[in-house]
Amino acid sequence: MNIKVAYDAVMQTGECPLWHPQEQALYWVDIPAFTVHRLDPASGAHRAWKLASEPATLGISDRGGLIVAMRSGFAHLDTGSDDVRLTEIVAAPYDQSITRFNDGHVDPAGRFWVGTIYEPRDKPAAEMYVLEQGKLRKAWSGGMTNSNGSGFSPDQKTMYHADTAAHRVTRLDYDVASGTVDNQRLLHQFSMDKENNYGGRPDGAAVDSEGNYWVAMFEGARIVKLSPQGALLGDIKLPVRCPTMPAFGGPDLKTLYVTSAGARPAPELAQYPLSGKLLAIEMDVAGRAEPSYRSA
């Protein structure tokens, strides 16, 4: 694979790459650095916004700018200004001392689905929320510790989801009209044995135009490709041990951007010196344009 460094600075925990088709630009976050980044790949121009609360995931707003899911809740970020101009949409519905928003995607109808991470990790207490026209509702709770890997199938009938702590990817029946899901069942179970046959645990993901599911394997130094039925179709070996999320972008949506964690142990960084940098991989398959969040 032709893997390049798209942005050379090291992120502590780079996450949520998001291609903006109208701007032809890539956005992403560095969670512990409280920062939203923007890159124009054609010119190399870079901008950043330092927030007061950790940003976890992003959505394109139908009113311009971005919707940011932060530990403190959802807000609109005016990306037309170099200053930080945030407008709160709704406050977080949980105890912020032990929980924060994590991975998320906008669905085909313009709803923003964002799960949480329960930071004590001593029980499966994470939840999934949906932001719909400025109002927040809980989609489901329990059964997971670190909500990740969300995505929607091209036929709009399936939602994918990963629980990183359980090394498990599931699929749910999804109804685009009502914005509801049910019938959650296993798509693929990755090994939890870190001594034998360990290939990482599933983090963020993207769904391509053919319906296949590409998931970053944290600590596995790879992106895994799963079929809609859960079959392992292959993987992409990466020069970072802890990739966090892929996203399709570029003018033809055939560039796979990959964020990663750079705040890692020294021996790992010596072996993987590109850790924390934004990577770009030229692909044979295209992704799909990310829907915009519908504010009304």
mmCIF file with all atom_site columns, C-alpha atoms in Angstrom, residues 5 8 11 21-22 24 41 72 74 97 111-112 133 173 208 215 224 272 274 280 296:
data_model
loop_
_atom_site.group_PDB
_atom_site.id
_atom_site.type_symbol
_atom_site.label_atom_id
_atom_site.label_alt_id
_atom_site.label_comp_id
_atom_site.label_asym_id
_atom_site.label_entity_id
_atom_site.label_seq_id
_atom_site.pdbx_PDB_ins_code
_atom_site.Cartn_x
_atom_site.Cartn_y
_atom_site.Cartn_z
_atom_site.occupancy
_atom_site.B_iso_or_equiv
_atom_site.pdbx_formal_charge
_atom_site.auth_seq_id
_atom_site.auth_comp_id
_atom_site.auth_asym_id
_atom_site.auth_atom_id
_atom_site.pdbx_PDB_model_num
ATOM 1  C CA . VAL A 1 5   ? 2.096   11.197 6.149  1.00 0.00 ? 5   VAL A CA 1
ATOM 2  C CA . ASP A 1 8   ? 3.430   15.676 10.206 1.00 0.00 ? 8   ASP A CA 1
ATOM 3  C CA . MET A 1 11  ? -1.249  14.071 18.087 1.00 0.00 ? 11  MET A CA 1
ATOM 4  C CA . PRO A 1 21  ? -16.872 17.329 0.667  1.00 0.00 ? 21  PRO A CA 1
ATOM 5  C CA . GLN A 1 22  ? -17.939 20.958 0.171  1.00 0.00 ? 22  GLN A CA 1
ATOM 6  C CA . GLN A 1 24  ? -12.485 19.506 0.225  1.00 0.00 ? 24  GLN A CA 1
ATOM 7  C CA . PRO A 1 41  ? -4.620  18.591 1.505  1.00 0.00 ? 41  PRO A CA 1
ATOM 8  C CA . SER A 1 72  ? -19.363 18.856 28.228 1.00 0.00 ? 72  SER A CA 1
ATOM 9  C CA . PHE A 1 74  ? -22.787 19.134 21.944 1.00 0.00 ? 74  PHE A CA 1
ATOM 10 C CA . SER A 1 97  ? -16.095 13.122 36.012 1.00 0.00 ? 97  SER A CA 1
ATOM 11 C CA . ARG A 1 111 ? -29.141 12.542 13.079 1.00 0.00 ? 111 ARG A CA 1
ATOM 12 C CA . PHE A 1 112 ? -25.858 12.532 15.023 1.00 0.00 ? 112 PHE A CA 1
ATOM 13 C CA . GLN A 1 133 ? -32.737 18.653 15.559 1.00 0.00 ? 133 GLN A CA 1
ATOM 14 C CA . ASP A 1 173 ? -31.213 -3.395 12.233 1.00 0.00 ? 173 ASP A CA 1
ATOM 15 C CA . ASP A 1 208 ? -17.069 2.013  1.962  1.00 0.00 ? 208 ASP A CA 1
ATOM 16 C CA . VAL A 1 215 ? -12.031 -0.736 11.411 1.00 0.00 ? 215 VAL A CA 1
ATOM 17 C CA . VAL A 1 224 ? -9.167  -4.582 9.101  1.00 0.00 ? 224 VAL A CA 1
ATOM 18 C CA . TYR A 1 272 ? 6.673   3.075  15.288 1.00 0.00 ? 272 TYR A CA 1
ATOM 19 C CA . LEU A 1 274 ? 5.040   7.795  12.847 1.00 0.00 ? 274 LEU A CA 1
ATOM 20 C CA . ALA A 1 280 ? -3.159  8.910  4.003  1.00 0.00 ? 280 ALA A CA 1
ATOM 21 C CA . ALA A 1 296 ? -34.162 21.542 11.867 1.00 0.00 ? 296 ALA A CA 1
#
